[in-house]
PDB file of C-alpha atoms in Angstrom:
ATOM      1  CA  MET M  11      28.604  -0.652   2.569  1.00 36.00           C
ATOM      2  CA  THR M  12      28.230  -3.751   0.398  1.00 37.00           C
ATOM      3  CA  GLN M  13      29.090  -3.942  -3.288  1.00 38.00           C
ATOM      4  CA  ASP M  14      25.376  -4.302  -4.071  1.00 39.00           C
ATOM      5  CA  GLU M  15      24.626  -1.085  -2.189  1.00 40.00           C
ATOM      6  CA  GLN M  16      27.349   0.730  -4.083  1.00 40.00           C
ATOM      7  CA  THR M  17      25.941  -0.553  -7.372  1.00 40.00           C
ATOM      8  CA  ARG M  18      22.464   0.710  -6.468  1.00 46.00           C
ATOM      9  CA  GLY M  19      23.876   4.066  -5.482  1.00 50.00           C
ATOM     10  CA  GLU M  20      22.882   3.855  -1.832  1.00 54.00           C
ATOM     11  CA  PRO M  21      24.025   6.900   0.219  1.00 56.00           C
ATOM     12  CA  ASP M  22      26.608   6.495   2.952  1.00 71.00           C
ATOM     13  CA  ASP M  23      25.532   5.485   6.436  1.00 79.00           C
ATOM     14  CA  GLU M  24      25.183   9.020   7.785  1.00 75.00           C
ATOM     15  CA  VAL M  25      23.019  10.216   4.878  1.00 65.00           C
ATOM     16  CA  ALA M  26      20.918   7.052   4.950  1.00 66.00           C
ATOM     17  CA  ARG M  27      20.376   7.472   8.694  1.00 74.00           C
ATOM     18  CA  ALA M  28      19.208  11.062   8.157  1.00 64.00           C
ATOM     19  CA  ILE M  29      16.772   9.949   5.460  1.00 65.00           C
ATOM     20  CA  MET M  30      15.382   7.218   7.698  1.00 68.00           C
ATOM     21  CA  GLU M  31      14.914   9.692  10.552  1.00 62.00           C
ATOM     22  CA  HIS M  32      13.145  12.077   8.172  1.00 63.00           C
ATOM     23  CA  LYS M  33      10.840   9.273   7.066  1.00 70.00           C
ATOM     24  CA  GLN M  34      10.011   8.338  10.645  1.00 71.00           C
ATOM     25  CA  ALA M  35       9.198  11.945  11.522  1.00 63.00           C
ATOM     26  CA  GLU M  36       6.860  12.149   8.536  1.00 70.00           C
ATOM     27  CA  ARG M  37       5.146   8.916   9.589  1.00 72.00           C
ATOM     28  CA  LYS M  38       4.439  10.346  13.035  1.00 69.00           C
ATOM     29  CA  GLN M  39       2.956  13.478  11.475  1.00 70.00           C
ATOM     30  CA  ALA M  40       0.842  11.419   9.084  1.00 68.00           C
ATOM     31  CA  TYR M  41      -0.591   9.215  11.831  1.00 66.00           C
ATOM     32  CA  ALA M  42      -1.356  12.249  14.011  1.00 67.00           C
ATOM     33  CA  ARG M  43      -3.322  13.936  11.234  1.00 73.00           C
ATOM     34  CA  ARG M  44      -5.152  10.721  10.392  1.00 75.00           C
ATOM     35  CA  ARG M  45      -6.223  10.242  13.992  1.00 70.00           C
ATOM     36  CA  ALA M  46      -7.626  13.779  14.053  1.00 66.00           C
ATOM     37  CA  HIS M  47      -9.573  13.193  10.843  1.00 65.00           C
ATOM     38  CA  ARG M  48     -13.233  12.202  11.277  1.00 59.00           C
ATOM     39  CA  ARG M  49     -14.230  11.222   7.749  1.00 65.00           C
ATOM     40  CA  SER M  50     -15.662   7.762   7.256  1.00 85.00           C
ATOM     41  CA  ARG M  51     -13.030   5.252   6.230  1.00 87.00           C
ATOM     42  CA  THR M  52     -15.691   3.098   4.565  1.00 90.00           C
ATOM     43  CA  GLN M  53     -17.209   5.942   2.548  1.00 93.00           C
ATOM     44  CA  ALA M  54     -13.723   7.011   1.491  1.00 93.00           C
ATOM     45  CA  GLY M  55     -13.039   3.446   0.363  1.00 95.00           C
ATOM     46  CA  GLU M  56     -16.266   3.362  -1.615  1.00 96.00           C
ATOM     47  CA  ARG M  57     -15.269   6.525  -3.476  1.00 97.00           C
ATOM     48  CA  CYS M  58     -11.847   5.033  -4.218  1.00 98.00           C
ATOM     49  CA  ALA M  59     -13.456   1.874  -5.583  1.00 98.00           C
ATOM     50  CA  ALA M  60     -15.791   3.885  -7.825  1.00 98.00           C
ATOM     51  CA  LEU M  61     -12.876   5.878  -9.242  1.00 98.00           C
ATOM     52  CA  LEU M  62     -10.822   2.765  -9.945  1.00 98.00           C
ATOM     53  CA  ASP M  63     -13.816   0.957 -11.433  1.00 97.00           C
ATOM     54  CA  GLY M  64     -14.295   3.757 -13.964  1.00 91.00           C
ATOM     55  CA  SER M  65     -10.631   3.883 -14.978  1.00 96.00           C
ATOM     56  CA  ALA M  66      -8.614   2.225 -17.708  1.00 96.00           C
ATOM     57  CA  LEU M  67      -6.300   0.661 -15.127  1.00 97.00           C
ATOM     58  CA  LEU M  68      -8.616  -2.325 -14.666  1.00 96.00           C
ATOM     59  CA  GLY M  69      -8.965  -3.044 -18.361  1.00 94.00           C
ATOM     60  CA  GLY M  70      -7.937  -6.650 -18.977  1.00 95.00           C
ATOM     61  CA  VAL M  71      -7.006  -7.243 -15.319  1.00 97.00           C
ATOM     62  CA  ARG M  72      -7.410 -10.901 -14.381  1.00 97.00           C
ATOM     63  CA  THR M  73      -5.317 -11.033 -11.196  1.00 97.00           C
ATOM     64  CA  ALA M  74      -4.757  -8.226  -8.695  1.00 98.00           C
ATOM     65  CA  ALA M  75      -2.994  -7.752  -5.379  1.00 98.00           C
ATOM     66  CA  CYS M  76      -4.490  -5.514  -2.711  1.00 96.00           C
ATOM     67  CA  TYR M  77      -3.683  -4.942   0.939  1.00 94.00           C
ATOM     68  CA  VAL M  78      -6.197  -5.342   3.766  1.00 91.00           C
ATOM     69  CA  SER M  79      -6.708  -1.976   5.455  1.00 90.00           C
ATOM     70  CA  MET M  80      -6.191  -1.418   9.147  1.00 84.00           C
ATOM     71  CA  GLY M  81      -6.109   1.378  11.694  1.00 82.00           C
ATOM     72  CA  THR M  82      -6.445   4.856  10.208  1.00 84.00           C
ATOM     73  CA  GLU M  83      -6.192   3.688   6.611  1.00 89.00           C
ATOM     74  CA  ILE M  84      -8.952   4.158   4.061  1.00 92.00           C
ATOM     75  CA  SER M  85     -10.969   0.942   4.009  1.00 92.00           C
ATOM     76  CA  THR M  86      -9.996  -1.391   1.184  1.00 94.00           C
ATOM     77  CA  MET M  87     -13.074  -3.574   1.658  1.00 92.00           C
ATOM     78  CA  PRO M  88     -14.842  -1.762  -1.233  1.00 95.00           C
ATOM     79  CA  LEU M  89     -11.817  -2.315  -3.465  1.00 96.00           C
ATOM     80  CA  LEU M  90     -11.663  -6.010  -2.589  1.00 95.00           C
ATOM     81  CA  ALA M  91     -15.414  -6.268  -3.239  1.00 94.00           C
ATOM     82  CA  LEU M  92     -14.952  -4.527  -6.602  1.00 96.00           C
ATOM     83  CA  PHE M  93     -12.339  -7.058  -7.673  1.00 96.00           C
ATOM     84  CA  ALA M  94     -14.623  -9.904  -6.598  1.00 94.00           C
ATOM     85  CA  GLN M  95     -17.560  -8.456  -8.546  1.00 94.00           C
ATOM     86  CA  ARG M  96     -15.425  -8.162 -11.668  1.00 94.00           C
ATOM     87  CA  GLY M  97     -14.245 -11.776 -11.338  1.00 94.00           C
ATOM     88  CA  VAL M  98     -10.663 -10.704 -10.655  1.00 95.00           C
ATOM     89  CA  ARG M  99      -8.531 -13.188  -8.746  1.00 95.00           C
ATOM     90  CA  THR M 100      -7.249 -11.204  -5.759  1.00 96.00           C
ATOM     91  CA  LEU M 101      -4.158 -11.777  -3.654  1.00 96.00           C
ATOM     92  CA  VAL M 102      -3.805 -10.218  -0.195  1.00 94.00           C
ATOM     93  CA  PRO M 103      -0.618 -10.117   1.895  1.00 92.00           C
ATOM     94  CA  ARG M 104       0.341 -12.803   4.381  1.00 88.00           C
ATOM     95  CA  LEU M 105       2.988 -11.059   6.419  1.00 78.00           C
ATOM     96  CA  GLY M 106       4.519 -14.083   8.092  1.00 72.00           C
ATOM     97  CA  SER M 107       7.398 -13.277  10.414  1.00 64.00           C
ATOM     98  CA  GLY M 108      10.331 -10.984   9.881  1.00 61.00           C
ATOM     99  CA  ALA M 109      11.058 -10.465   6.188  1.00 68.00           C
ATOM    100  CA  GLN M 110       8.871 -13.364   5.079  1.00 81.00           C
ATOM    101  CA  ILE M 111       6.653 -12.531   2.082  1.00 89.00           C
ATOM    102  CA  GLY M 112       3.515 -14.447   1.150  1.00 93.00           C
ATOM    103  CA  TRP M 113       0.076 -14.045  -0.407  1.00 95.00           C
ATOM    104  CA  THR M 114      -3.339 -15.679  -0.212  1.00 93.00           C
ATOM    105  CA  ALA M 115      -6.021 -15.663  -2.907  1.00 94.00           C
ATOM    106  CA  ILE M 116      -9.364 -14.670  -1.379  1.00 91.00           C
ATOM    107  CA  GLY M 117     -12.905 -15.490  -2.398  1.00 77.00           C
ATOM    108  CA  ALA M 118     -16.302 -14.101  -1.361  1.00 67.00           C
ATOM    109  CA  GLY M 119     -16.321 -16.042   1.928  1.00 69.00           C
ATOM    110  CA  GLU M 120     -12.948 -14.718   3.023  1.00 74.00           C
ATOM    111  CA  LEU M 121     -13.980 -11.194   2.016  1.00 70.00           C
ATOM    112  CA  ARG M 122     -17.010 -11.353   4.285  1.00 64.00           C
ATOM    113  CA  THR M 123     -14.816 -12.527   7.158  1.00 64.00           C
ATOM    114  CA  LEU M 124     -12.305  -9.731   6.634  1.00 70.00           C
ATOM    115  CA  ARG M 125     -15.047  -7.105   6.411  1.00 60.00           C
ATOM    116  CA  HIS M 126     -16.591  -8.323   9.659  1.00 51.00           C
ATOM    117  CA  ALA M 127     -13.275  -8.286  11.472  1.00 48.00           C
ATOM    118  CA  GLU M 128     -11.838  -5.057  10.059  1.00 51.00           C
ATOM    119  CA  LYS M 129     -10.096  -3.087  12.782  1.00 48.00           C
ATOM    120  CA  PRO M 130     -11.513   0.178  14.234  1.00 43.00           C
ATOM    121  CA  ALA M 131      -9.749   3.501  13.760  1.00 41.00           C
ATOM    122  CA  HIS M 132      -7.173   2.946  16.511  1.00 40.00           C
ATOM    123  CA  GLY M 133      -6.228  -0.388  14.932  1.00 41.00           C
ATOM    124  CA  THR M 134      -3.407  -2.800  15.695  1.00 45.00           C
ATOM    125  CA  LEU M 135       0.012  -3.345  14.188  1.00 56.00           C
ATOM    126  CA  ARG M 136      -1.097  -6.101  11.798  1.00 62.00           C
ATOM    127  CA  PRO M 137      -3.978  -6.358   9.330  1.00 67.00           C
ATOM    128  CA  ASP M 138      -6.482  -9.186   9.351  1.00 69.00           C
ATOM    129  CA  GLU M 139      -5.514 -12.127   7.164  1.00 75.00           C
ATOM    130  CA  PRO M 140      -7.522 -14.914   5.527  1.00 78.00           C
ATOM    131  CA  ARG M 141      -6.868 -18.509   6.484  1.00 78.00           C
ATOM    132  CA  GLY M 142      -6.358 -19.956   3.005  1.00 82.00           C
ATOM    133  CA  PRO M 143      -3.156 -21.512   1.664  1.00 89.00           C
ATOM    134  CA  VAL M 144      -0.114 -19.243   1.706  1.00 91.00           C
ATOM    135  CA  LEU M 145       1.407 -18.600  -1.714  1.00 94.00           C
ATOM    136  CA  GLU M 146       5.065 -17.775  -2.158  1.00 94.00           C
ATOM    137  CA  ALA M 147       6.423 -14.308  -2.881  1.00 95.00           C
ATOM    138  CA  SER M 148       6.669 -15.140  -6.594  1.00 97.00           C
ATOM    139  CA  ALA M 149       2.845 -15.269  -6.804  1.00 97.00           C
ATOM    140  CA  LEU M 150       2.920 -11.485  -7.241  1.00 98.00           C
ATOM    141  CA  GLY M 151       4.312 -12.057 -10.720  1.00 98.00           C
ATOM    142  CA  ALA M 152       0.840 -13.110 -11.892  1.00 97.00           C
ATOM    143  CA  CYS M 153      -0.758  -9.770 -10.952  1.00 98.00           C
ATOM    144  CA  ASP M 154      -1.894  -7.236 -13.539  1.00 98.00           C
ATOM    145  CA  VAL M 155      -2.339  -4.423 -11.001  1.00 98.00           C
ATOM    146  CA  ILE M 156      -1.047  -3.968  -7.449  1.00 98.00           C
ATOM    147  CA  VAL M 157      -2.746  -1.765  -4.838  1.00 98.00           C
ATOM    148  CA  LEU M 158      -0.601  -0.801  -1.865  1.00 96.00           C
ATOM    149  CA  PRO M 159      -0.834   1.519   1.166  1.00 94.00           C
ATOM    150  CA  ALA M 160       0.858   4.898   1.490  1.00 95.00           C
ATOM    151  CA  LEU M 161       1.230   7.545   4.167  1.00 92.00           C
ATOM    152  CA  ARG M 162       2.360  10.076   1.577  1.00 91.00           C
ATOM    153  CA  VAL M 163       3.139  10.150  -2.146  1.00 95.00           C
ATOM    154  CA  ASP M 164       4.774  12.888  -4.206  1.00 95.00           C
ATOM    155  CA  ARG M 165       4.303  13.836  -7.863  1.00 95.00           C
ATOM    156  CA  HIS M 166       7.158  11.596  -8.957  1.00 95.00           C
ATOM    157  CA  GLY M 167       5.667   8.494  -7.326  1.00 96.00           C
ATOM    158  CA  ALA M 168       7.963   8.361  -4.312  1.00 94.00           C
ATOM    159  CA  ARG M 169       5.958   6.664  -1.563  1.00 94.00           C
ATOM    160  CA  LEU M 170       6.194   6.749   2.206  1.00 90.00           C
ATOM    161  CA  GLY M 171       5.097   3.381   3.565  1.00 85.00           C
ATOM    162  CA  ARG M 172       4.567   1.991   7.045  1.00 78.00           C
ATOM    163  CA  GLY M 173       8.285   1.527   7.560  1.00 73.00           C
ATOM    164  CA  GLY M 174       8.790  -2.230   7.528  1.00 72.00           C
ATOM    165  CA  GLY M 175      10.099  -2.421   3.960  1.00 81.00           C
ATOM    166  CA  TRP M 176       7.721  -5.326   3.237  1.00 86.00           C
ATOM    167  CA  TYR M 177       6.439  -3.961  -0.057  1.00 90.00           C
ATOM    168  CA  ASP M 178       9.881  -2.927  -1.269  1.00 87.00           C
ATOM    169  CA  ARG M 179      10.901  -6.581  -0.960  1.00 90.00           C
ATOM    170  CA  ALA M 180       7.630  -7.967  -2.282  1.00 94.00           C
ATOM    171  CA  LEU M 181       7.610  -5.741  -5.364  1.00 95.00           C
ATOM    172  CA  ALA M 182      10.829  -7.319  -6.593  1.00 94.00           C
ATOM    173  CA  TRP M 183       8.547 -10.115  -7.891  1.00 97.00           C
ATOM    174  CA  ARG M 184       6.237  -7.865  -9.952  1.00 97.00           C
ATOM    175  CA  ARG M 185       6.210  -7.909 -13.728  1.00 97.00           C
ATOM    176  CA  ALA M 186       7.673  -4.882 -15.488  1.00 95.00           C
ATOM    177  CA  GLY M 187       5.081  -2.271 -16.351  1.00 95.00           C
ATOM    178  CA  VAL M 188       2.375  -3.508 -13.973  1.00 97.00           C
ATOM    179  CA  PRO M 189       0.548  -0.497 -12.449  1.00 98.00           C
ATOM    180  CA  LEU M 190       1.369   0.185  -8.803  1.00 98.00           C
ATOM    181  CA  VAL M 191      -1.527   2.103  -7.238  1.00 98.00           C
ATOM    182  CA  ALA M 192      -0.942   3.814  -3.891  1.00 98.00           C
ATOM    183  CA  VAL M 193      -4.037   4.550  -1.770  1.00 98.00           C
ATOM    184  CA  CYS M 194      -3.930   7.517   0.592  1.00 95.00           C
ATOM    185  CA  TRP M 195      -5.973  10.413   1.947  1.00 93.00           C
ATOM    186  CA  PRO M 196      -6.188  13.479  -0.338  1.00 93.00           C
ATOM    187  CA  TRP M 197      -3.805  15.645   1.716  1.00 92.00           C
ATOM    188  CA  GLU M 198      -1.171  12.878   1.601  1.00 92.00           C
ATOM    189  CA  PHE M 199      -0.687  13.284  -2.168  1.00 95.00           C
ATOM    190  CA  ALA M 200       1.550  16.327  -2.050  1.00 90.00           C
ATOM    191  CA  ASP M 201       3.960  18.448  -4.060  1.00 91.00           C
ATOM    192  CA  GLU M 202       6.680  18.239  -1.422  1.00 90.00           C
ATOM    193  CA  PRO M 203       9.164  15.444  -2.208  1.00 91.00           C
ATOM    194  CA  VAL M 204       9.023  12.261  -0.162  1.00 88.00           C
ATOM    195  CA  PRO M 205      12.400  11.235   1.312  1.00 80.00           C
ATOM    196  CA  GLU M 206      13.617   8.100  -0.424  1.00 80.00           C
ATOM    197  CA  LEU M 207      16.481   5.669  -0.720  1.00 78.00           C
ATOM    198  CA  ALA M 208      17.661   3.866  -3.840  1.00 76.00           C
ATOM    199  CA  HIS M 209      15.795   0.657  -2.978  1.00 76.00           C
ATOM    200  CA  ASP M 210      12.417   2.433  -2.594  1.00 84.00           C
ATOM    201  CA  VAL M 211      10.028   1.472  -5.390  1.00 91.00           C
ATOM    202  CA  PRO M 212       8.044   4.366  -6.940  1.00 94.00           C
ATOM    203  CA  VAL M 213       4.340   3.965  -7.669  1.00 97.00           C
ATOM    204  CA  SER M 214       2.713   4.703 -11.022  1.00 97.00           C
ATOM    205  CA  ALA M 215      -0.690   5.946  -9.808  1.00 98.00           C
ATOM    206  CA  VAL M 216      -2.248   7.535  -6.720  1.00 98.00           C
ATOM    207  CA  LEU M 217      -5.811   6.830  -5.599  1.00 98.00           C
ATOM    208  CA  THR M 218      -7.595   9.084  -3.093  1.00 97.00           C
ATOM    209  CA  PRO M 219     -11.330   9.485  -2.394  1.00 96.00           C
ATOM    210  CA  GLU M 220     -11.209  12.590  -4.595  1.00 96.00           C
ATOM    211  CA  ARG M 221      -9.294  11.424  -7.643  1.00 97.00           C
ATOM    212  CA  LEU M 222      -7.203   8.817  -9.393  1.00 98.00           C
ATOM    213  CA  GLU M 223      -4.037  10.200 -10.963  1.00 97.00           C
ATOM    214  CA  VAL M 224      -1.675   8.247 -13.175  1.00 97.00           C
ATOM    215  CA  LEU M 225       1.862   9.560 -12.767  1.00 95.00           C
TER     216      LEU M 225
END
């Protein structure tokens, strides 16, 4: 264990391994339930966009970050369209390779391309990405709200992500106090605690097709 890990209060290797195995088991369960679910991803995304549009979270927002949905995720095309309609500069992830973090600002043309190419329910392992210039990880510091994916979220904001740790690294560049909004299906916002490690970043709001809750 490194000195940094001790400072952050990371558990020992055996405990950390158990937490990671628990997380992976929960991911498998989440994907299985999503695959069995027949609701429209686009309609669900439209309801999410309407809820966010009517909330105070977008008040004064000039720059936002939002992921591009893939696979069994609720479509974020309506959210990206909402930001465009409101004149909000929007950054989407550029995953790069390995731990590389980057962003690209999208406009109406890129949004149309992403919507046309959005993956079907079975998906692939990577989301579609625009072809514009790649901004560095520090670009996230300009964002006034950040929308990110979740497989499950608990009442304290602990979030189960896809497992790559990309957002945990990316969020190190956010400004303090900027809302972090996790998007998930209604049953994935649960009372049961989400397994977490010290480096996991909690979210401050949860957005489902049924409600938006600030934590």
